[in-house]
XYZ file of N, CA and C in Angstrom:
357
model
N 51.715 -2.532 -26.542
C 50.705 -2.232 -25.261
C 51.187 -0.295 -25.631
N 49.946 0.345 -25.844
C 50.128 1.838 -25.838
C 50.122 2.537 -24.463
N 51.211 3.652 -25.166
C 51.658 4.371 -23.985
C 51.145 5.852 -24.233
N 51.330 6.761 -23.307
C 51.084 8.212 -23.582
C 52.140 8.910 -22.570
N 52.897 9.360 -23.521
C 54.326 10.244 -22.443
C 54.475 9.133 -21.814
N 54.992 7.961 -22.406
C 55.558 7.087 -21.521
C 54.821 6.075 -20.159
N 53.257 6.607 -20.449
C 52.549 5.825 -19.203
C 51.494 4.806 -19.842
N 51.445 4.157 -18.990
C 50.109 2.809 -19.746
C 49.026 3.426 -18.846
N 47.763 3.263 -19.621
C 46.550 3.685 -19.307
C 46.009 3.815 -17.817
N 45.348 4.921 -17.542
C 45.108 4.650 -16.348
C 43.581 3.733 -16.028
N 42.957 3.688 -17.086
C 41.903 2.703 -17.528
C 41.516 2.180 -18.985
N 41.708 0.879 -18.648
C 41.662 0.094 -20.024
C 40.078 -0.932 -20.185
N 39.463 -0.501 -21.138
C 38.154 -1.033 -21.224
C 37.858 -1.736 -22.664
N 37.295 -2.681 -22.691
C 37.439 -3.840 -23.807
C 35.464 -4.303 -23.875
N 35.128 -4.217 -24.714
C 33.883 -4.782 -25.016
C 34.051 -5.933 -26.312
N 33.795 -7.145 -25.877
C 33.724 -8.255 -26.796
C 33.006 -8.005 -27.902
N 33.033 -8.368 -29.087
C 31.741 -8.589 -29.805
C 31.425 -9.928 -30.634
N 31.482 -10.823 -29.683
C 30.857 -12.274 -29.744
C 32.169 -13.133 -30.062
N 33.466 -12.652 -30.577
C 34.655 -13.443 -30.743
C 35.945 -12.822 -29.555
N 36.839 -13.671 -29.655
C 37.914 -12.953 -29.121
C 38.388 -11.787 -29.990
N 38.706 -12.204 -31.284
C 39.159 -11.442 -32.689
C 38.659 -10.246 -32.561
N 37.199 -9.614 -32.292
C 36.625 -8.741 -32.389
C 35.891 -7.720 -31.162
N 36.570 -6.459 -31.186
C 36.268 -5.650 -30.146
C 36.673 -4.464 -30.148
N 35.794 -3.433 -29.145
C 35.939 -2.531 -29.219
C 37.158 -1.526 -28.097
N 37.818 -1.558 -28.163
C 38.860 -1.203 -27.217
C 39.390 0.501 -27.081
N 39.025 0.353 -25.378
C 39.254 2.351 -25.201
C 39.958 2.281 -24.024
N 41.388 3.079 -24.064
C 42.375 3.221 -23.192
C 42.087 4.726 -22.492
N 42.067 5.331 -21.014
C 41.840 6.265 -20.897
C 43.138 6.842 -19.740
N 43.693 8.071 -20.248
C 45.031 8.521 -19.141
C 44.404 9.809 -18.542
N 44.624 10.236 -17.349
C 44.353 11.127 -16.619
C 45.591 12.097 -16.501
N 45.240 13.461 -17.046
C 46.242 14.274 -17.500
C 46.348 15.057 -16.248
N 47.526 15.706 -15.966
C 48.114 16.311 -14.873
C 47.399 17.853 -14.886
N 46.819 18.193 -16.061
C 45.866 19.366 -15.801
C 44.662 19.447 -15.778
N 44.437 20.446 -15.507
C 42.759 20.893 -15.128
C 42.164 22.016 -16.220
N 41.150 21.946 -16.500
C 40.363 23.090 -17.245
C 39.401 23.221 -16.804
N 38.893 24.197 -16.420
C 37.636 25.080 -15.713
C 37.434 24.318 -14.305
N 38.546 24.060 -13.868
C 38.702 23.600 -12.422
C 38.312 21.732 -12.433
N 38.173 21.417 -13.760
C 38.065 20.022 -13.810
C 38.690 19.184 -14.332
N 39.208 17.901 -14.226
C 40.414 17.038 -14.143
C 39.923 16.408 -15.982
N 41.052 16.655 -16.242
C 40.989 16.126 -17.880
C 41.832 14.911 -18.149
N 40.682 14.325 -18.935
C 41.107 12.844 -19.086
C 41.048 12.702 -21.106
N 41.829 11.860 -21.621
C 42.327 11.838 -22.863
C 41.982 10.177 -23.136
N 41.501 9.546 -24.178
C 41.534 8.577 -24.341
C 41.734 8.150 -25.913
N 41.989 6.658 -25.923
C 42.350 6.043 -27.550
C 41.602 5.007 -27.794
N 40.869 5.093 -29.004
C 39.826 4.220 -29.126
C 40.196 3.328 -30.745
N 40.533 2.039 -30.225
C 40.403 1.250 -31.863
C 39.339 0.310 -31.804
N 38.846 -0.444 -32.675
C 38.022 -1.129 -33.068
C 38.893 -2.368 -33.915
N 39.195 -3.239 -32.847
C 40.129 -4.753 -33.113
C 38.690 -5.524 -34.148
N 39.357 -5.871 -35.576
C 38.493 -6.260 -36.404
C 38.733 -7.976 -36.857
N 39.837 -8.378 -36.186
C 40.558 -9.745 -36.161
C 41.672 -9.829 -35.255
N 41.945 -11.090 -35.694
C 43.578 -11.282 -35.288
C 44.327 -12.032 -36.317
N 45.664 -11.954 -35.744
C 46.630 -12.748 -36.575
C 48.335 -12.690 -35.639
N 48.624 -14.039 -36.295
C 50.148 -14.516 -35.729
C 51.186 -13.765 -36.010
N 51.395 -12.784 -35.298
C 52.789 -12.004 -35.508
C 54.295 -12.860 -35.507
N 54.581 -13.505 -36.709
C 56.096 -13.937 -36.572
C 56.906 -13.125 -35.889
N 56.874 -11.996 -36.049
C 58.019 -10.887 -35.133
C 57.961 -11.125 -33.963
N 56.996 -10.924 -33.291
C 56.823 -10.844 -31.831
C 56.267 -12.457 -31.581
N 55.834 -13.323 -32.369
C 55.461 -15.103 -32.100
C 54.418 -14.764 -31.116
N 53.582 -14.225 -31.386
C 52.055 -13.911 -30.764
C 51.064 -13.732 -31.762
N 49.862 -13.298 -30.821
C 48.832 -13.280 -31.518
C 48.624 -11.553 -31.559
N 48.342 -11.082 -32.776
C 48.033 -9.383 -32.494
C 47.050 -8.995 -33.192
N 46.282 -8.097 -32.808
C 44.928 -7.814 -33.174
C 45.096 -6.985 -34.491
N 44.326 -6.987 -35.255
C 44.329 -6.234 -36.287
C 43.014 -5.050 -36.119
N 43.088 -3.942 -36.423
C 41.997 -2.626 -36.179
C 41.514 -2.220 -37.270
N 40.371 -1.719 -37.351
C 39.785 -0.966 -38.287
C 40.670 0.275 -39.011
N 41.298 0.321 -39.951
C 42.331 1.336 -40.499
C 42.014 2.658 -40.310
N 40.582 2.910 -40.535
C 39.468 4.174 -40.660
C 39.147 4.528 -39.061
N 40.258 5.207 -38.787
C 40.197 5.416 -36.657
C 39.565 6.265 -36.548
N 38.547 7.163 -37.561
C 37.727 7.970 -36.784
C 36.488 7.278 -36.598
N 35.984 6.159 -36.996
C 34.844 5.619 -36.994
C 35.160 5.248 -35.700
N 35.494 4.291 -34.997
C 35.436 4.375 -33.539
C 35.483 5.434 -32.853
N 36.037 6.508 -33.434
C 36.062 7.804 -32.393
C 34.579 8.223 -32.226
N 33.754 7.985 -33.944
C 32.588 8.615 -33.608
C 31.574 7.560 -33.061
N 31.958 6.465 -32.538
C 31.036 5.304 -32.067
C 31.374 6.055 -30.113
N 32.711 5.918 -29.823
C 32.847 6.310 -28.814
C 32.062 7.849 -27.860
N 32.009 8.810 -28.815
C 31.602 10.022 -28.846
C 29.884 9.645 -28.759
N 29.362 8.920 -29.606
C 27.697 8.793 -29.665
C 27.638 8.128 -28.283
N 28.308 7.225 -28.191
C 28.268 6.371 -26.528
C 27.951 7.225 -25.585
N 29.195 8.357 -25.341
C 28.801 9.202 -24.388
C 27.540 10.107 -24.785
N 27.558 10.532 -25.674
C 26.489 11.391 -26.192
C 25.053 11.133 -25.323
N 24.825 9.526 -25.751
C 23.822 8.699 -25.395
C 23.762 8.512 -23.851
N 24.580 8.765 -22.847
C 24.305 8.798 -21.626
C 23.418 9.886 -21.216
N 23.329 11.111 -21.936
C 22.507 12.308 -21.585
C 23.742 13.055 -20.588
N 24.783 12.751 -20.187
C 25.771 13.374 -19.136
C 26.694 14.653 -20.095
N 26.773 14.511 -21.595
C 27.377 15.281 -22.026
C 27.250 16.408 -22.243
N 27.793 17.627 -21.789
C 27.064 19.344 -22.130
C 27.567 19.545 -23.506
N 28.865 19.616 -23.536
C 29.027 20.208 -24.883
C 29.933 19.483 -25.396
N 30.011 19.201 -26.622
C 31.281 18.528 -27.541
C 31.471 19.560 -29.119
N 33.020 19.339 -29.157
C 33.403 19.825 -30.522
C 34.324 18.682 -30.994
N 34.582 18.951 -32.318
C 35.791 18.272 -33.137
C 36.829 19.623 -33.227
N 38.344 19.196 -32.507
C 39.245 20.358 -32.551
C 40.280 19.486 -33.826
N 40.667 20.441 -34.627
C 41.390 20.261 -35.831
C 42.824 20.378 -35.052
N 43.553 19.402 -35.572
C 44.831 19.421 -35.090
C 45.989 19.622 -36.197
N 46.566 20.709 -36.165
C 47.772 21.013 -37.085
C 49.072 19.957 -36.794
N 49.355 19.655 -37.937
C 50.512 18.575 -37.952
C 50.462 17.008 -37.816
N 49.440 16.831 -37.646
C 49.121 15.383 -37.188
C 48.528 14.475 -38.748
N 49.657 13.727 -38.691
C 49.499 12.865 -40.411
C 48.219 12.209 -40.440
N 47.822 12.194 -41.645
C 46.511 12.238 -41.847
C 46.495 10.553 -42.436
N 47.597 9.702 -42.589
C 47.941 8.923 -43.209
C 49.509 8.399 -42.608
N 49.240 6.751 -41.506
C 50.560 6.377 -41.135
C 50.257 4.955 -40.450
N 51.551 4.223 -40.502
C 51.329 2.591 -40.298
C 51.467 2.836 -38.532
N 50.974 2.207 -37.507
C 50.598 1.597 -36.514
C 51.916 1.224 -36.283
N 52.166 0.462 -34.508
C 53.115 -0.248 -34.244
C 53.443 -1.765 -35.456
N 52.440 -2.274 -35.713
C 52.362 -3.697 -36.397
C 51.809 -3.948 -37.759
N 52.596 -2.317 -38.419
C 52.334 -1.864 -39.655
C 51.313 -2.047 -40.578
N 50.436 -2.006 -39.835
C 48.721 -1.407 -40.569
C 48.878 0.199 -40.734
N 48.328 0.048 -41.883
C 48.128 1.724 -42.264
C 46.687 1.934 -41.463
N 46.875 3.206 -41.550
C 45.692 3.841 -40.178
C 45.532 5.364 -40.925
N 44.237 5.448 -41.147
C 43.894 6.648 -41.990
C 42.630 7.683 -40.605
N 43.069 9.079 -40.821
C 42.462 9.790 -40.070
C 42.216 11.215 -40.386
N 41.265 11.859 -39.893
C 40.812 13.485 -40.348
C 41.718 14.430 -39.741
N 42.400 13.894 -38.467
C 43.361 14.073 -37.161
C 42.553 15.122 -36.575
N 41.392 15.186 -36.320
C 40.988 15.983 -35.349
C 40.659 14.877 -33.843
N 40.022 15.582 -33.010
C 40.009 15.322 -31.619
C 38.886 15.389 -31.134
N 38.212 14.899 -30.644
C 36.743 15.142 -30.028
C 37.060 15.693 -28.696
N 36.261 16.829 -28.221
C 36.598 17.459 -26.981
C 35.230 17.191 -26.196
N 34.813 16.791 -25.308
C 33.818 16.628 -24.724
C 33.672 17.178 -22.767
N 32.460 17.821 -22.764
C 32.667 18.344 -21.473
C 31.442 18.057 -20.957
N 31.644 17.368 -19.347
C 30.650 16.737 -18.838
C 30.082 17.591 -17.573
C-alpha cells in the first residue's frame, strides 16, 4: 500500500489493460494546503507491467515499469486531453534520487520532476 505522510490515498483509480497483470494505477491525496484559494491534490502513478509471486509476502505483487516518468507523461496527457487544464509545468525537485528501489525491490528511474497542473 502506497502511503503519503502515513495516509492512504483519498482516491485510487485503476485502468486494466486486457489482463489482471497489466494496468495503469493512479493514487490521489487531498492536501491540507490551498493554492490561490483552490484545493491542492497530489498523485502517484504507476504502470503495472506484470505480476509475480513474492516469496517474502506469500502473495502476488505487481511489477511496474521502471521508468516512472512515462506514466507521469501519460496521466498529464490524459488530463490535458480533457480540455480542463489551464496551465502546466514540470517542476524540478532538488534532492530527489534519480535511481532507487521500490518496496518490492524493483529498480526505479526518474528525472525527479513533478507535474503541476492548474484547472
